[in-house]
Coordinates of C-alpha atoms in Angstrom, one line a residue:
X1 CA 54.8 14.1 95.3
X2 CA 54.7 17.9 94.8
X3 CA 54.3 17.7 91.0
X4 CA 51.5 15.2 91.3
X5 CA 49.7 17.3 93.9
X6 CA 50.0 20.4 91.8
X7 CA 48.5 18.6 88.9
X8 CA 45.6 17.5 91.1
X9 CA 45.2 21.0 92.4
X10 CA 45.1 22.5 88.9
X11 CA 42.7 19.7 87.7
X12 CA 40.3 20.5 90.6
X13 CA 39.9 24.2 89.7
X14 CA 36.4 25.0 88.6
X15 CA 35.7 26.1 85.0
X16 CA 34.8 29.6 86.0
X17 CA 38.1 30.2 87.8
X18 CA 40.0 28.9 84.7
X19 CA 38.0 30.8 82.2
X20 CA 38.2 34.1 84.1
X21 CA 41.8 33.4 85.1
X22 CA 40.8 34.5 88.6
X23 CA 44.2 35.3 90.2
X24 CA 42.7 35.7 93.7
X25 CA 41.1 32.2 93.5
X26 CA 44.3 30.7 92.1
X27 CA 46.4 32.2 94.9
X28 CA 43.9 31.2 97.6
X29 CA 43.6 27.6 96.5
X30 CA 47.2 27.2 95.6
X31 CA 48.3 28.4 99.1
X32 CA 45.8 25.9 100.6
X33 CA 47.3 23.1 98.5
X34 CA 50.8 24.1 99.4
X35 CA 50.1 24.2 103.2
X36 CA 48.7 20.6 103.0
X37 CA 51.7 19.4 101.1
X38 CA 54.1 21.2 103.5
X39 CA 52.4 19.6 106.5
X40 CA 52.6 16.2 104.9
X41 CA 56.3 16.6 104.1
X42 CA 57.0 17.8 107.6
X43 CA 55.4 14.6 109.0
X44 CA 57.8 12.3 107.2
X45 CA 60.9 11.4 109.3
X46 CA 64.3 12.4 108.1
X47 CA 65.9 15.6 106.6
X48 CA 64.3 16.5 103.3
X49 CA 62.8 19.4 101.5
X50 CA 62.1 20.7 98.0
X51 CA 62.3 23.9 95.9
X52 CA 59.6 24.8 93.5
X53 CA 59.0 27.3 90.8
X54 CA 56.0 27.4 88.5
X55 CA 54.1 29.7 86.1
X56 CA 50.4 29.7 85.2
X57 CA 50.0 31.6 82.0
X58 CA 46.5 33.0 81.4
X59 CA 45.2 35.2 78.5
X60 CA 46.2 38.5 80.1
X61 CA 48.2 37.7 83.3
X62 CA 50.7 35.1 84.5
X63 CA 51.0 33.9 88.1
X64 CA 54.5 33.0 89.2
X65 CA 55.1 31.0 92.4
X66 CA 58.4 30.0 94.0
X67 CA 60.0 28.5 97.1
X68 CA 63.7 28.5 97.4
X69 CA 66.5 29.8 95.3
X70 CA 65.1 29.1 91.8
X71 CA 64.7 31.9 89.3
X72 CA 62.2 33.3 86.9
X73 CA 63.4 35.5 84.0
X74 CA 61.1 37.5 81.8
X75 CA 62.3 38.5 78.3
X76 CA 60.9 41.1 76.0
X77 CA 62.6 41.4 72.6
X78 CA 66.3 41.4 73.5
X79 CA 65.8 42.5 77.1
X80 CA 65.8 39.9 79.8
X81 CA 65.8 40.2 83.6
X82 CA 65.1 38.3 86.8
X83 CA 61.5 38.8 88.0
X84 CA 61.3 36.9 91.3
X85 CA 63.3 37.0 94.5
X86 CA 65.0 34.0 95.9
X87 CA 64.4 32.9 99.5
X88 CA 67.9 32.3 100.8
X89 CA 70.4 33.9 103.0
X90 CA 72.7 34.8 100.1
X91 CA 69.8 36.6 98.4
X92 CA 69.2 38.6 101.5
X93 CA 72.9 39.5 101.7
X94 CA 72.8 40.5 98.0
X95 CA 69.9 42.9 98.7
X96 CA 71.8 44.3 101.7
X97 CA 74.8 45.1 99.5
X98 CA 77.2 42.3 100.5
X99 CA 77.7 41.3 96.8
X100 CA 78.5 43.6 93.9
X101 CA 76.2 41.6 91.6
X102 CA 74.2 38.4 91.5
X103 CA 76.8 36.5 89.6
X104 CA 78.9 36.4 92.8
X105 CA 76.2 34.3 94.4
X106 CA 77.0 31.5 91.8
X107 CA 80.5 31.1 93.2
X108 CA 79.8 31.4 96.9
X109 CA 80.7 28.3 99.0
X110 CA 77.4 29.0 100.9
X111 CA 75.2 28.9 97.8
X112 CA 73.4 25.8 99.0
X113 CA 73.2 26.8 102.6
X114 CA 70.2 28.5 104.3
X115 CA 67.9 28.1 101.3
X116 CA 64.3 27.8 102.3
X117 CA 62.8 24.5 101.3
X118 CA 59.2 23.4 101.0
X119 CA 58.5 20.9 103.8
X120 CA 61.2 22.0 106.1
X121 CA 61.8 25.7 106.7
X122 CA 58.7 28.0 106.5
X123 CA 55.4 26.5 107.2
X124 CA 53.1 27.3 104.3
X125 CA 55.6 29.7 102.7
X126 CA 55.0 30.5 99.0
X127 CA 56.0 33.7 97.2
X128 CA 53.6 34.6 94.3
X129 CA 53.7 37.3 91.7
X130 CA 51.0 38.4 89.2
X131 CA 52.5 39.7 86.0
X132 CA 50.8 41.3 83.0
X133 CA 51.6 39.3 79.9
X134 CA 52.2 42.4 77.9
X135 CA 55.6 43.0 79.7
X136 CA 57.2 39.8 78.3
X137 CA 57.2 37.5 75.3
X138 CA 59.3 34.7 76.8
X139 CA 59.4 33.3 80.3
X140 CA 62.2 31.2 81.7
X141 CA 62.0 29.1 84.9
X142 CA 65.5 28.1 86.0
X143 CA 66.8 25.4 88.2
X144 CA 69.9 26.0 90.4
X145 CA 72.0 24.1 87.9
X146 CA 71.2 26.6 85.1
X147 CA 71.8 29.5 87.5
X148 CA 75.2 28.2 88.5
X149 CA 76.2 27.4 84.9
X150 CA 75.2 30.6 83.1
X151 CA 75.9 34.1 84.3
X152 CA 73.4 36.9 83.6
X153 CA 75.6 38.5 80.9
X154 CA 75.9 35.2 79.1
X155 CA 72.1 34.7 79.5
X156 CA 71.5 38.0 77.8
X157 CA 73.8 37.1 74.9
X158 CA 72.1 33.7 74.4
X159 CA 68.7 35.4 74.5
X160 CA 69.8 37.9 71.8
X161 CA 71.9 35.6 69.6
X162 CA 69.9 32.3 69.6
X163 CA 66.9 31.8 67.4
X164 CA 63.7 31.6 69.5
X165 CA 63.3 27.8 68.8
X166 CA 66.9 27.2 70.0
X167 CA 67.3 29.6 72.9
X168 CA 66.3 27.1 75.7
X169 CA 68.6 24.4 74.2
X170 CA 71.5 26.8 74.0
X171 CA 71.0 27.9 77.6
X172 CA 71.0 24.3 78.8
X173 CA 74.0 23.5 76.6
X174 CA 75.9 26.4 78.1
X175 CA 74.8 25.7 81.6
X176 CA 75.7 22.0 81.5
X177 CA 79.2 22.5 80.0
X178 CA 79.2 18.8 79.4
X179 CA 78.5 17.9 83.0
X180 CA 75.3 15.9 83.1
X181 CA 74.4 16.8 86.8
X182 CA 73.7 20.4 85.7
X183 CA 71.1 19.5 83.1
X184 CA 67.6 20.1 84.4

């Protein structure tokens, strides 16, 4: 449902917005689309929700949008770092100093609790970032399975040691560790 509606939203953008890569118009219309989907999901009976992360890459800027505990990493040369913030209780605790580093979040028994979900927790919530393309040469959008399977030190090594055409496959191979449920 979400992917289909995001495709419809993108297809409905006018040519001028796309050509100019008008970040204000992207954000305005994206937030409107998200509020409509959020309201629809809230109207469906039962307990449900969804996380989402996406990137729109333009000629000079990239828009990153996320809901939940998914991560966006930007890499430049051998340098790699997380760009977005997660919307979860563990992330707030990390920012407040309850954890020494982000890798501790991977092993917490509460890692799946109190994560904001689209259609359930925050009406119309979406976190967006506008990034100049000059600060990165690779962008990674990671699911929870990848985050839990690969620590940041290992991610840095894979980014450095793997050829550009193999780095994503190597990250997924290391994250999955032979367990099919972590592949995403």
